[in-house]
Amino acid sequence: MRNRIQIRSAAVAWFRRHPTLVLSFKASLAAGLAWVVVQPLGGVANDYPYYAPLGAVIATSATLARSLRDTVQALTAIGLGAGVALLAQTPPLPQLAALVLATGVGVAVGSWHWLGRRSSWVPVTALFVLLVGDAHPWHYALGYAGLTALGALVGIAVDASVPQRAKARRDAGHGRPRRTHPARSRH
């Protein structure tokens, strides 16, 4: 019994010193589960099943709160990028003109601070919808957004079921202390 406690204690200490391994495990597990979940769905899932594991990886983070924030930011950026691309295709423009327009508008829209680290996804999604989804942009955009959201739900569920301890959370944030609002930190 004592040996089991020592082994468990040593394992917990090791994982605390290596929080990236916990995050790596969670991301791998979430991607695998998302792939399994998307396989029997059919329809658009048959065309773009790889967006489910992508969504799972997007959502997997060191903390559940960060997972939720990153997921909302990523899905918002994907939706905005798809919208920009679909609007750029509305007037009868040559593909090159639509691509230039969607890229410029996508970068401008992506500069909104509330998209955080996911801001570059706006122009990238616009380009994907225009170039990859060229023949069926609505089908592609819905598949991209929907399957990414499905995978993100799997990632969030994994994050919720495999929490990290406080030290691991701080270390996974690259050792940076949490920022506090200046007005709130005054006494």
PDB file of C-alpha atoms in Angstrom:
ATOM      1  CA  MET A   1       0.000   0.000   0.000  1.00  0.00           C
ATOM      2  CA  ARG A   2       2.793   2.406   0.905  1.00  0.00           C
ATOM      3  CA  ASN A   3       4.579   1.743  -2.401  1.00  0.00           C
ATOM      4  CA  ARG A   4       1.396   2.535  -4.342  1.00  0.00           C
ATOM      5  CA  ILE A   5       1.031   5.847  -2.517  1.00  0.00           C
ATOM      6  CA  GLN A   6       4.677   6.702  -3.207  1.00  0.00           C
ATOM      7  CA  ILE A   7       4.333   5.799  -6.892  1.00  0.00           C
ATOM      8  CA  ARG A   8       1.146   7.829  -7.197  1.00  0.00           C
ATOM      9  CA  SER A   9       2.747  10.750  -5.408  1.00  0.00           C
ATOM     10  CA  ALA A  10       5.805  10.590  -7.674  1.00  0.00           C
ATOM     11  CA  ALA A  11       3.593  10.415 -10.779  1.00  0.00           C
ATOM     12  CA  VAL A  12       1.541  13.435  -9.660  1.00  0.00           C
ATOM     13  CA  ALA A  13       4.735  15.402  -8.959  1.00  0.00           C
ATOM     14  CA  TRP A  14       6.149  14.436 -12.363  1.00  0.00           C
ATOM     15  CA  PHE A  15       3.001  15.586 -14.185  1.00  0.00           C
ATOM     16  CA  ARG A  16       3.039  18.839 -12.223  1.00  0.00           C
ATOM     17  CA  ARG A  17       6.545  19.477 -13.489  1.00  0.00           C
ATOM     18  CA  HIS A  18       5.510  18.577 -17.060  1.00  0.00           C
ATOM     19  CA  PRO A  19       2.054  20.114 -17.658  1.00  0.00           C
ATOM     20  CA  THR A  20       2.593  20.038 -21.405  1.00  0.00           C
ATOM     21  CA  LEU A  21       2.319  16.261 -21.274  1.00  0.00           C
ATOM     22  CA  VAL A  22      -1.109  16.492 -19.656  1.00  0.00           C
ATOM     23  CA  LEU A  23      -2.186  18.990 -22.314  1.00  0.00           C
ATOM     24  CA  SER A  24      -0.729  16.740 -25.015  1.00  0.00           C
ATOM     25  CA  PHE A  25      -2.643  13.767 -23.642  1.00  0.00           C
ATOM     26  CA  LYS A  26      -5.901  15.748 -23.523  1.00  0.00           C
ATOM     27  CA  ALA A  27      -5.479  17.074 -27.075  1.00  0.00           C
ATOM     28  CA  SER A  28      -4.663  13.610 -28.424  1.00  0.00           C
ATOM     29  CA  LEU A  29      -7.596  12.043 -26.622  1.00  0.00           C
ATOM     30  CA  ALA A  30      -9.976  14.793 -27.792  1.00  0.00           C
ATOM     31  CA  ALA A  31      -8.828  14.544 -31.427  1.00  0.00           C
ATOM     32  CA  GLY A  32      -9.227  10.764 -31.412  1.00  0.00           C
ATOM     33  CA  LEU A  33     -12.661  10.909 -29.832  1.00  0.00           C
ATOM     34  CA  ALA A  34     -13.808  13.612 -32.265  1.00  0.00           C
ATOM     35  CA  TRP A  35     -12.671  11.449 -35.180  1.00  0.00           C
ATOM     36  CA  VAL A  36     -14.653   8.492 -33.816  1.00  0.00           C
ATOM     37  CA  VAL A  37     -17.737  10.660 -33.203  1.00  0.00           C
ATOM     38  CA  VAL A  38     -17.777  12.139 -36.721  1.00  0.00           C
ATOM     39  CA  GLN A  39     -17.361   8.856 -38.647  1.00  0.00           C
ATOM     40  CA  PRO A  40     -20.956   7.553 -38.521  1.00  0.00           C
ATOM     41  CA  LEU A  41     -22.611  10.933 -39.184  1.00  0.00           C
ATOM     42  CA  GLY A  42     -22.634  10.896 -42.987  1.00  0.00           C
ATOM     43  CA  GLY A  43     -23.521  13.846 -45.201  1.00  0.00           C
ATOM     44  CA  VAL A  44     -21.166  16.795 -44.854  1.00  0.00           C
ATOM     45  CA  ALA A  45     -19.194  14.810 -42.250  1.00  0.00           C
ATOM     46  CA  ASN A  46     -18.174  12.393 -45.015  1.00  0.00           C
ATOM     47  CA  ASP A  47     -16.810  15.297 -47.046  1.00  0.00           C
ATOM     48  CA  TYR A  48     -14.882  17.092 -44.289  1.00  0.00           C
ATOM     49  CA  PRO A  49     -14.416  14.733 -41.303  1.00  0.00           C
ATOM     50  CA  TYR A  50     -11.015  16.230 -40.468  1.00  0.00           C
ATOM     51  CA  TYR A  51     -12.613  19.405 -39.110  1.00  0.00           C
ATOM     52  CA  ALA A  52     -13.929  17.546 -36.048  1.00  0.00           C
ATOM     53  CA  PRO A  53     -10.446  16.653 -34.735  1.00  0.00           C
ATOM     54  CA  LEU A  54      -9.328  20.174 -35.628  1.00  0.00           C
ATOM     55  CA  GLY A  55     -12.107  21.590 -33.463  1.00  0.00           C
ATOM     56  CA  ALA A  56     -11.130  19.259 -30.630  1.00  0.00           C
ATOM     57  CA  VAL A  57      -7.534  20.462 -30.724  1.00  0.00           C
ATOM     58  CA  ILE A  58      -8.657  24.100 -30.919  1.00  0.00           C
ATOM     59  CA  ALA A  59     -10.751  23.662 -27.785  1.00  0.00           C
ATOM     60  CA  THR A  60      -8.248  21.703 -25.727  1.00  0.00           C
ATOM     61  CA  SER A  61      -6.405  23.983 -23.344  1.00  0.00           C
ATOM     62  CA  ALA A  62      -4.820  24.068 -19.914  1.00  0.00           C
ATOM     63  CA  THR A  63      -8.052  25.171 -18.230  1.00  0.00           C
ATOM     64  CA  LEU A  64     -11.724  24.763 -18.932  1.00  0.00           C
ATOM     65  CA  ALA A  65     -12.262  28.535 -18.942  1.00  0.00           C
ATOM     66  CA  ARG A  66      -9.529  29.025 -21.532  1.00  0.00           C
ATOM     67  CA  SER A  67     -11.003  26.189 -23.624  1.00  0.00           C
ATOM     68  CA  LEU A  68     -14.379  27.883 -23.649  1.00  0.00           C
ATOM     69  CA  ARG A  69     -12.882  31.289 -24.536  1.00  0.00           C
ATOM     70  CA  ASP A  70     -10.660  29.858 -27.295  1.00  0.00           C
ATOM     71  CA  THR A  71     -13.578  27.887 -28.723  1.00  0.00           C
ATOM     72  CA  VAL A  72     -15.887  30.901 -28.841  1.00  0.00           C
ATOM     73  CA  GLN A  73     -13.156  33.014 -30.430  1.00  0.00           C
ATOM     74  CA  ALA A  74     -12.275  30.353 -33.008  1.00  0.00           C
ATOM     75  CA  LEU A  75     -15.864  29.593 -33.980  1.00  0.00           C
ATOM     76  CA  THR A  76     -16.650  33.318 -34.214  1.00  0.00           C
ATOM     77  CA  ALA A  77     -13.601  33.849 -36.424  1.00  0.00           C
ATOM     78  CA  ILE A  78     -14.585  30.897 -38.628  1.00  0.00           C
ATOM     79  CA  GLY A  79     -18.140  32.214 -38.940  1.00  0.00           C
ATOM     80  CA  LEU A  80     -16.943  35.713 -39.783  1.00  0.00           C
ATOM     81  CA  GLY A  81     -14.452  34.382 -42.316  1.00  0.00           C
ATOM     82  CA  ALA A  82     -17.102  32.240 -43.991  1.00  0.00           C
ATOM     83  CA  GLY A  83     -19.454  35.217 -44.058  1.00  0.00           C
ATOM     84  CA  VAL A  84     -16.790  37.433 -45.626  1.00  0.00           C
ATOM     85  CA  ALA A  85     -16.115  34.823 -48.311  1.00  0.00           C
ATOM     86  CA  LEU A  86     -19.787  34.267 -49.083  1.00  0.00           C
ATOM     87  CA  LEU A  87     -20.354  38.025 -49.347  1.00  0.00           C
ATOM     88  CA  ALA A  88     -17.329  38.378 -51.615  1.00  0.00           C
ATOM     89  CA  GLN A  89     -18.916  35.833 -53.953  1.00  0.00           C
ATOM     90  CA  THR A  90     -22.280  37.601 -54.027  1.00  0.00           C
ATOM     91  CA  PRO A  91     -21.461  40.091 -56.783  1.00  0.00           C
ATOM     92  CA  PRO A  92     -20.388  38.441 -60.022  1.00  0.00           C
ATOM     93  CA  LEU A  93     -16.639  38.897 -59.520  1.00  0.00           C
ATOM     94  CA  PRO A  94     -13.785  36.922 -61.017  1.00  0.00           C
ATOM     95  CA  GLN A  95     -12.252  34.528 -58.485  1.00  0.00           C
ATOM     96  CA  LEU A  96      -9.093  36.632 -58.156  1.00  0.00           C
ATOM     97  CA  ALA A  97     -11.101  39.768 -57.312  1.00  0.00           C
ATOM     98  CA  ALA A  98     -13.212  37.868 -54.772  1.00  0.00           C
ATOM     99  CA  LEU A  99     -10.048  36.448 -53.228  1.00  0.00           C
ATOM    100  CA  VAL A 100      -8.415  39.896 -52.938  1.00  0.00           C
ATOM    101  CA  LEU A 101     -11.600  41.422 -51.514  1.00  0.00           C
ATOM    102  CA  ALA A 102     -12.191  38.611 -49.000  1.00  0.00           C
ATOM    103  CA  THR A 103      -8.580  38.652 -47.847  1.00  0.00           C
ATOM    104  CA  GLY A 104      -8.544  42.405 -47.267  1.00  0.00           C
ATOM    105  CA  VAL A 105     -11.885  42.457 -45.489  1.00  0.00           C
ATOM    106  CA  GLY A 106     -10.959  39.303 -43.551  1.00  0.00           C
ATOM    107  CA  VAL A 107      -7.749  40.829 -42.223  1.00  0.00           C
ATOM    108  CA  ALA A 108      -9.621  44.012 -41.252  1.00  0.00           C
ATOM    109  CA  VAL A 109     -12.397  42.084 -39.501  1.00  0.00           C
ATOM    110  CA  GLY A 110      -9.825  39.789 -37.899  1.00  0.00           C
ATOM    111  CA  SER A 111      -8.115  42.752 -36.291  1.00  0.00           C
ATOM    112  CA  TRP A 112     -10.962  43.107 -33.787  1.00  0.00           C
ATOM    113  CA  HIS A 113      -9.383  42.550 -30.391  1.00  0.00           C
ATOM    114  CA  TRP A 114     -12.163  40.348 -29.041  1.00  0.00           C
ATOM    115  CA  LEU A 115     -11.118  37.560 -31.403  1.00  0.00           C
ATOM    116  CA  GLY A 116      -7.887  37.258 -29.428  1.00  0.00           C
ATOM    117  CA  ARG A 117      -5.381  34.685 -30.587  1.00  0.00           C
ATOM    118  CA  ARG A 118      -7.836  33.355 -33.165  1.00  0.00           C
ATOM    119  CA  SER A 119      -8.060  36.582 -35.195  1.00  0.00           C
ATOM    120  CA  SER A 120      -6.044  35.243 -38.132  1.00  0.00           C
ATOM    121  CA  TRP A 121      -8.688  32.582 -38.678  1.00  0.00           C
ATOM    122  CA  VAL A 122     -10.992  35.147 -40.301  1.00  0.00           C
ATOM    123  CA  PRO A 123      -8.944  35.650 -43.497  1.00  0.00           C
ATOM    124  CA  VAL A 124      -7.769  32.028 -43.496  1.00  0.00           C
ATOM    125  CA  THR A 125     -11.357  30.769 -43.366  1.00  0.00           C
ATOM    126  CA  ALA A 126     -12.363  33.245 -46.072  1.00  0.00           C
ATOM    127  CA  LEU A 127      -9.619  31.849 -48.307  1.00  0.00           C
ATOM    128  CA  PHE A 128     -10.618  28.251 -47.560  1.00  0.00           C
ATOM    129  CA  VAL A 129     -14.257  28.924 -48.381  1.00  0.00           C
ATOM    130  CA  LEU A 130     -13.318  30.677 -51.616  1.00  0.00           C
ATOM    131  CA  LEU A 131     -10.696  28.209 -52.802  1.00  0.00           C
ATOM    132  CA  VAL A 132     -11.518  24.826 -51.275  1.00  0.00           C
ATOM    133  CA  GLY A 133     -15.274  25.292 -51.214  1.00  0.00           C
ATOM    134  CA  ASP A 134     -15.300  26.991 -54.621  1.00  0.00           C
ATOM    135  CA  ALA A 135     -18.004  24.857 -56.254  1.00  0.00           C
ATOM    136  CA  HIS A 136     -20.165  24.580 -53.121  1.00  0.00           C
ATOM    137  CA  PRO A 137     -19.209  27.416 -50.754  1.00  0.00           C
ATOM    138  CA  TRP A 138     -22.288  27.146 -48.499  1.00  0.00           C
ATOM    139  CA  HIS A 139     -21.879  23.389 -48.144  1.00  0.00           C
ATOM    140  CA  TYR A 140     -18.197  23.805 -47.333  1.00  0.00           C
ATOM    141  CA  ALA A 141     -18.723  26.718 -44.907  1.00  0.00           C
ATOM    142  CA  LEU A 142     -21.423  24.845 -42.982  1.00  0.00           C
ATOM    143  CA  GLY A 143     -19.304  21.706 -42.872  1.00  0.00           C
ATOM    144  CA  TYR A 144     -16.232  23.596 -41.726  1.00  0.00           C
ATOM    145  CA  ALA A 145     -18.048  25.526 -38.991  1.00  0.00           C
ATOM    146  CA  GLY A 146     -20.356  22.714 -37.896  1.00  0.00           C
ATOM    147  CA  LEU A 147     -17.778  19.959 -37.691  1.00  0.00           C
ATOM    148  CA  THR A 148     -15.254  22.243 -36.006  1.00  0.00           C
ATOM    149  CA  ALA A 149     -17.942  23.080 -33.424  1.00  0.00           C
ATOM    150  CA  LEU A 150     -18.698  19.381 -32.923  1.00  0.00           C
ATOM    151  CA  GLY A 151     -15.026  18.655 -32.338  1.00  0.00           C
ATOM    152  CA  ALA A 152     -14.760  21.635 -30.005  1.00  0.00           C
ATOM    153  CA  LEU A 153     -17.556  20.191 -27.875  1.00  0.00           C
ATOM    154  CA  VAL A 154     -15.577  16.973 -27.607  1.00  0.00           C
ATOM    155  CA  GLY A 155     -12.449  18.945 -26.656  1.00  0.00           C
ATOM    156  CA  ILE A 156     -14.326  20.875 -23.994  1.00  0.00           C
ATOM    157  CA  ALA A 157     -15.757  17.632 -22.594  1.00  0.00           C
ATOM    158  CA  VAL A 158     -12.261  16.141 -22.382  1.00  0.00           C
ATOM    159  CA  ASP A 159     -10.962  19.306 -20.701  1.00  0.00           C
ATOM    160  CA  ALA A 160     -13.785  19.133 -18.181  1.00  0.00           C
ATOM    161  CA  SER A 161     -13.107  15.472 -17.398  1.00  0.00           C
ATOM    162  CA  VAL A 162      -9.290  15.686 -17.221  1.00  0.00           C
ATOM    163  CA  PRO A 163      -8.627  18.833 -15.198  1.00  0.00           C
ATOM    164  CA  GLN A 164      -5.158  20.087 -14.395  1.00  0.00           C
ATOM    165  CA  ARG A 165      -4.048  21.219 -10.978  1.00  0.00           C
ATOM    166  CA  ALA A 166      -3.432  24.893 -10.207  1.00  0.00           C
ATOM    167  CA  LYS A 167       0.365  24.660 -10.605  1.00  0.00           C
ATOM    168  CA  ALA A 168       0.010  22.907 -13.953  1.00  0.00           C
ATOM    169  CA  ARG A 169      -2.418  25.575 -15.102  1.00  0.00           C
ATOM    170  CA  ARG A 170       0.020  28.344 -14.230  1.00  0.00           C
ATOM    171  CA  ASP A 171       2.918  26.515 -15.884  1.00  0.00           C
ATOM    172  CA  ALA A 172       0.880  25.813 -19.020  1.00  0.00           C
ATOM    173  CA  GLY A 173       0.363  29.578 -19.292  1.00  0.00           C
ATOM    174  CA  HIS A 174       4.144  29.851 -19.850  1.00  0.00           C
ATOM    175  CA  GLY A 175       4.794  30.917 -16.278  1.00  0.00           C
ATOM    176  CA  ARG A 176       3.224  34.313 -16.736  1.00  0.00           C
ATOM    177  CA  PRO A 177       1.332  35.594 -13.749  1.00  0.00           C
ATOM    178  CA  ARG A 178      -2.319  36.268 -14.263  1.00  0.00           C
ATOM    179  CA  ARG A 179      -2.997  39.877 -15.208  1.00  0.00           C
ATOM    180  CA  THR A 180      -5.280  41.811 -12.963  1.00  0.00           C
ATOM    181  CA  HIS A 181      -7.216  44.865 -13.863  1.00  0.00           C
ATOM    182  CA  PRO A 182      -5.347  47.920 -12.463  1.00  0.00           C
ATOM    183  CA  ALA A 183      -8.494  49.440 -10.948  1.00  0.00           C
ATOM    184  CA  ARG A 184      -9.313  46.188  -9.169  1.00  0.00           C
ATOM    185  CA  SER A 185      -5.850  45.671  -7.708  1.00  0.00           C
ATOM    186  CA  ARG A 186      -5.873  48.932  -5.751  1.00  0.00           C
ATOM    187  CA  HIS A 187      -7.062  48.893  -2.145  1.00  0.00           C
TER     188      HIS A 187
END
